[in-house]
Short mmCIF file of C-alpha atoms in Angstrom, two decimals:
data_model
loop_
_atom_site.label_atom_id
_atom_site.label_comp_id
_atom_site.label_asym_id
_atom_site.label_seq_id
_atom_site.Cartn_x
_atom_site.Cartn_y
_atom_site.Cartn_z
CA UNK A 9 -5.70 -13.32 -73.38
CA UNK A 10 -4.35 -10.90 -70.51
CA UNK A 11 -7.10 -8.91 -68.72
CA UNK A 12 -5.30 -5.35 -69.87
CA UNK A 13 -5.49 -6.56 -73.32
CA UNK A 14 -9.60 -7.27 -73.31
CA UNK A 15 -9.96 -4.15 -71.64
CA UNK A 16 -8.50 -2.31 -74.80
CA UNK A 17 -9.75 -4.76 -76.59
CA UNK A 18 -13.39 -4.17 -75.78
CA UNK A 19 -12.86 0.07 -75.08
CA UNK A 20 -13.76 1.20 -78.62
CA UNK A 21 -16.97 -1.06 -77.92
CA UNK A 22 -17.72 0.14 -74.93
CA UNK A 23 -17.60 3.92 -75.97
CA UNK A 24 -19.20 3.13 -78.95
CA UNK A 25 -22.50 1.65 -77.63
CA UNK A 26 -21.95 4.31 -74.25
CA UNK A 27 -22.49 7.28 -77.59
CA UNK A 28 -24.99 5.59 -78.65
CA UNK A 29 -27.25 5.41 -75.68
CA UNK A 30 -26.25 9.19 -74.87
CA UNK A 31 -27.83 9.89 -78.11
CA UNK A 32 -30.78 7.22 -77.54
CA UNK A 33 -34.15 8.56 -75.79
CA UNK A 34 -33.82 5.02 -74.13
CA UNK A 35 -31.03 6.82 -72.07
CA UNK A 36 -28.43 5.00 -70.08
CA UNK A 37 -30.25 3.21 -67.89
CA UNK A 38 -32.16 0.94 -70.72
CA UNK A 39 -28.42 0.41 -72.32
CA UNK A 40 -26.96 -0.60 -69.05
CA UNK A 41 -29.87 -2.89 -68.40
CA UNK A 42 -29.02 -4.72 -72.18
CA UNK A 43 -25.84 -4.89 -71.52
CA UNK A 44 -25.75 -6.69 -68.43
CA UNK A 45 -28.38 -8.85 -69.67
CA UNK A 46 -25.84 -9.54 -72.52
CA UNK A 47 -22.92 -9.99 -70.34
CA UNK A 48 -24.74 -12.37 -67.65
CA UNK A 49 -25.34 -14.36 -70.83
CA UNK A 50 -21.93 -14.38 -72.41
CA UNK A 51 -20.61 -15.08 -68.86
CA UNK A 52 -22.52 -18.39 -68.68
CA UNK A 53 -20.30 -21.20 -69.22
CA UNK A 54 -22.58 -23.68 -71.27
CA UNK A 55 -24.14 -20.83 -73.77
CA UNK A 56 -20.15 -19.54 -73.79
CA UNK A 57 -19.46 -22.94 -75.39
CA UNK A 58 -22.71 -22.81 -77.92
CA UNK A 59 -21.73 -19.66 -79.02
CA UNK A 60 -18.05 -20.80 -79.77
CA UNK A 61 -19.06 -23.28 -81.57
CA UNK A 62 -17.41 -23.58 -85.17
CA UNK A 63 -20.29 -24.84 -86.89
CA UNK A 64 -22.41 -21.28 -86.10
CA UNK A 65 -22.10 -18.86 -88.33
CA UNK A 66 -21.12 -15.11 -86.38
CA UNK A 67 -24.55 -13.94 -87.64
CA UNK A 68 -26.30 -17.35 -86.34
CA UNK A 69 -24.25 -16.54 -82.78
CA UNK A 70 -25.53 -13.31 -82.71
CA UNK A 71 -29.19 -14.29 -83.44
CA UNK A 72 -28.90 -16.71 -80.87
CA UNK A 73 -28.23 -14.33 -77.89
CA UNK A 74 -30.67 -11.82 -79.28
CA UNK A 75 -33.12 -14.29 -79.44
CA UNK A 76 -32.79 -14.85 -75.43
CA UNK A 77 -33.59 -11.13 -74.91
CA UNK A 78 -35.97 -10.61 -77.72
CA UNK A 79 -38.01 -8.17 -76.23
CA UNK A 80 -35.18 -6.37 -74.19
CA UNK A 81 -33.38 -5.69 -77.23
CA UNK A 82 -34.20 -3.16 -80.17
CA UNK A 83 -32.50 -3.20 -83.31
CA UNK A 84 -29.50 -1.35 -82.94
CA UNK A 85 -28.97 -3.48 -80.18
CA UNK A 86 -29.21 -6.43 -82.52
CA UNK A 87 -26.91 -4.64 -84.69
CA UNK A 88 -24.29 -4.05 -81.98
CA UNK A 89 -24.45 -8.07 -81.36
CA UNK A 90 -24.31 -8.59 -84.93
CA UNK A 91 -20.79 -6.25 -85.51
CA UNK A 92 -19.70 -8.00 -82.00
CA UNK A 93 -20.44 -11.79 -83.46
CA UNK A 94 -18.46 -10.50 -86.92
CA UNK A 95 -15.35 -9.92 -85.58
CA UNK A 96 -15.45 -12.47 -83.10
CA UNK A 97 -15.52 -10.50 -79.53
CA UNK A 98 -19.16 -11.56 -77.99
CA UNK A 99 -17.27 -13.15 -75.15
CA UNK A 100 -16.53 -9.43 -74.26
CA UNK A 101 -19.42 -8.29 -73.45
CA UNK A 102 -18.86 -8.43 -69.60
CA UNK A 103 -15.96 -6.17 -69.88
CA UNK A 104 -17.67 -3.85 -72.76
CA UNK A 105 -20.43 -3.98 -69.81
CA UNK A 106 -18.14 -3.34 -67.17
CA UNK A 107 -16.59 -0.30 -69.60
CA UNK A 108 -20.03 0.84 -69.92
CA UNK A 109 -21.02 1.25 -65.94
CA UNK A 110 -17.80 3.29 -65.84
CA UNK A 111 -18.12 5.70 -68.21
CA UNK A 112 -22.43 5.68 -67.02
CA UNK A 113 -20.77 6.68 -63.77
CA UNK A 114 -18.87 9.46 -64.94
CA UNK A 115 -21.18 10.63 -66.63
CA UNK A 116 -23.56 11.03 -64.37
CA UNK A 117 -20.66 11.75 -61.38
CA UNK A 118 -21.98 8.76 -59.51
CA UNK A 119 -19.28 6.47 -57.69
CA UNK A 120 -19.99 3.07 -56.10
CA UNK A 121 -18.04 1.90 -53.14
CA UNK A 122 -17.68 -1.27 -51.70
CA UNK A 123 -17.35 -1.28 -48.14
CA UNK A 124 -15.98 -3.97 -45.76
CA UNK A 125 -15.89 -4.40 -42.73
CA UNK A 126 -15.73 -7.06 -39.86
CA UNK A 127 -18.48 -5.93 -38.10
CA UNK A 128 -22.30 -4.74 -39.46
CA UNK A 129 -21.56 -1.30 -40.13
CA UNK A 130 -24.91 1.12 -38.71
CA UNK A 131 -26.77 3.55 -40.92
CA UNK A 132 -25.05 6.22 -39.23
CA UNK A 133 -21.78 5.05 -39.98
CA UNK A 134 -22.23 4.57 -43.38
CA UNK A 135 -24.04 8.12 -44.15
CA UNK A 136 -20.67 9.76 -42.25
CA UNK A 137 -18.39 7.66 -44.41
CA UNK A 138 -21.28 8.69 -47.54
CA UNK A 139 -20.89 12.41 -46.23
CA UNK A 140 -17.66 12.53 -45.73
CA UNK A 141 -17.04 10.76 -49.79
CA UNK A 142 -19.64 12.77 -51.27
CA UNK A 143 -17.52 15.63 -50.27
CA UNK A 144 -13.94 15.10 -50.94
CA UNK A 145 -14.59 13.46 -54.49
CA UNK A 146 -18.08 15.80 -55.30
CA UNK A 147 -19.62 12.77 -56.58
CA UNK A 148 -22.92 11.10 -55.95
CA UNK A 149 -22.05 7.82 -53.53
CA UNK A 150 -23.47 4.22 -53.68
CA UNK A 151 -22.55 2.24 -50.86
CA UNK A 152 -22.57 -1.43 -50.84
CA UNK A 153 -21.87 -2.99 -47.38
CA UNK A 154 -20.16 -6.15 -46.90
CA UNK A 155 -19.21 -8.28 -43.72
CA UNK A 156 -15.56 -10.36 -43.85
CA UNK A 157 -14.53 -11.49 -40.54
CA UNK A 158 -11.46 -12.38 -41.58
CA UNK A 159 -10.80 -8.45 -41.62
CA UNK A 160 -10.80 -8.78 -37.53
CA UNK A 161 -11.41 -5.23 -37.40
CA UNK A 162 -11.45 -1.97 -39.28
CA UNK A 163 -12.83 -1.44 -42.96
CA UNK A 164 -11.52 -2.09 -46.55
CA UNK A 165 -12.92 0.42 -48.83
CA UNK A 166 -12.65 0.07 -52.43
CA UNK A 167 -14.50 2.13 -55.54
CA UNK A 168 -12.97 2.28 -59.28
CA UNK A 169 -9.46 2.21 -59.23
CA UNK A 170 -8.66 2.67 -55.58
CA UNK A 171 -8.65 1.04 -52.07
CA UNK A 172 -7.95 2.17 -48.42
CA UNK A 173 -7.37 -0.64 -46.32
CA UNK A 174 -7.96 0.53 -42.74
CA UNK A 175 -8.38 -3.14 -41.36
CA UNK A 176 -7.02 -4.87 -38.89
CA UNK A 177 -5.91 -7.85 -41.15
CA UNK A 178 -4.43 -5.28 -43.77
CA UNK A 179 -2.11 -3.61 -40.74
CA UNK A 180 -1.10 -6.86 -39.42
CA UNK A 181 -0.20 -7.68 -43.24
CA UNK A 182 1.71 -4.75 -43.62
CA UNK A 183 3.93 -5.42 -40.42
CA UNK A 184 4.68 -8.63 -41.09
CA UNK A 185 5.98 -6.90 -44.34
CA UNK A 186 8.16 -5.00 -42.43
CA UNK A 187 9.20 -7.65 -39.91
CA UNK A 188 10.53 -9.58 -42.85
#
């Protein structure tokens, strides 16, 4: 299946379980915590091919990844794996997680940003760049700093749905573009 189709796929999920933990006193945190859980699980290759199995039953799929997280998971989280394993879409949980963060994030008008550059980028640096974000989108900014020194120089920035290449690599990229 196409990426764009699990995403809209798994959406109604996502939203779903995001409501519920709105409503939860666990809060968002505790859900986001399951659900990663979850997905790391789904994503692993070997218990991906247990829980495809034909001989399990959905409800004997869904007790088996419940039973991995036993005391991580309450019952309506064991219900939410039980209506997942019935109409066959555990293997979504990593998007339905991924669906999850996002809407936790707007919710709480939080952003994370992944920023790379070729060289170790000092505190300094990264509080301007954290100023200067904080302001232009009014969000709360989480910056995670990478190295690639295949960038040669500059950054790549990317968050959500966007990304400003301002690297070396990603100029030299665009002008042999050009030169073509």
């Amino acid at each position: 299946m196409a990426e764009a189709e699990l995403a809209t796929i798994a959406r109604p999920y996502a939203r779903a379980v995001f409501s519920v933990a709105l409503d939860s006193p666990e809060g968002l945190s505790t859900w986001s915590n399951r659900l990663n859980l979850l997905a790391g699980a789904a994503s692993d290759e070997k218990l991906a091919e247990q829980l495809d199995d034909p001989k399990l039953s959905s409800a004997e799929a869904a007790s088996l990844l419940a039973s991995l997280f036993a005391e991580e998971l309450n019952d309506t989280a064991r219900n939410f794996l039980s209506v997942l394993a019935s109409n066959g879409r555990l293997m979504l949980l990593p998007t339905i997680a991924g669906q999850f963060e996002s809407l936790k994030a707007q919710h709480e008008k939080t952003m994370r940003v992944t920023l790379a550059s070729a060289f170790e980028v000092t505190e300094a640096e990264q509080s301007l760049l954290e100023n200067a974000l904080r302001s232009r989108l009014q969000r709360d900014i989480e910056i995670e700093t990478t190295i690639d020194a295949n960038l040669l120089g500059g950054v790549l920035i990317r968050t959500e749905d966007t990304v400003i290449d301002d690297s070396v690599r990603g100029k030299l990229d665009k002008l042999a573009g050009i030169l073509r």
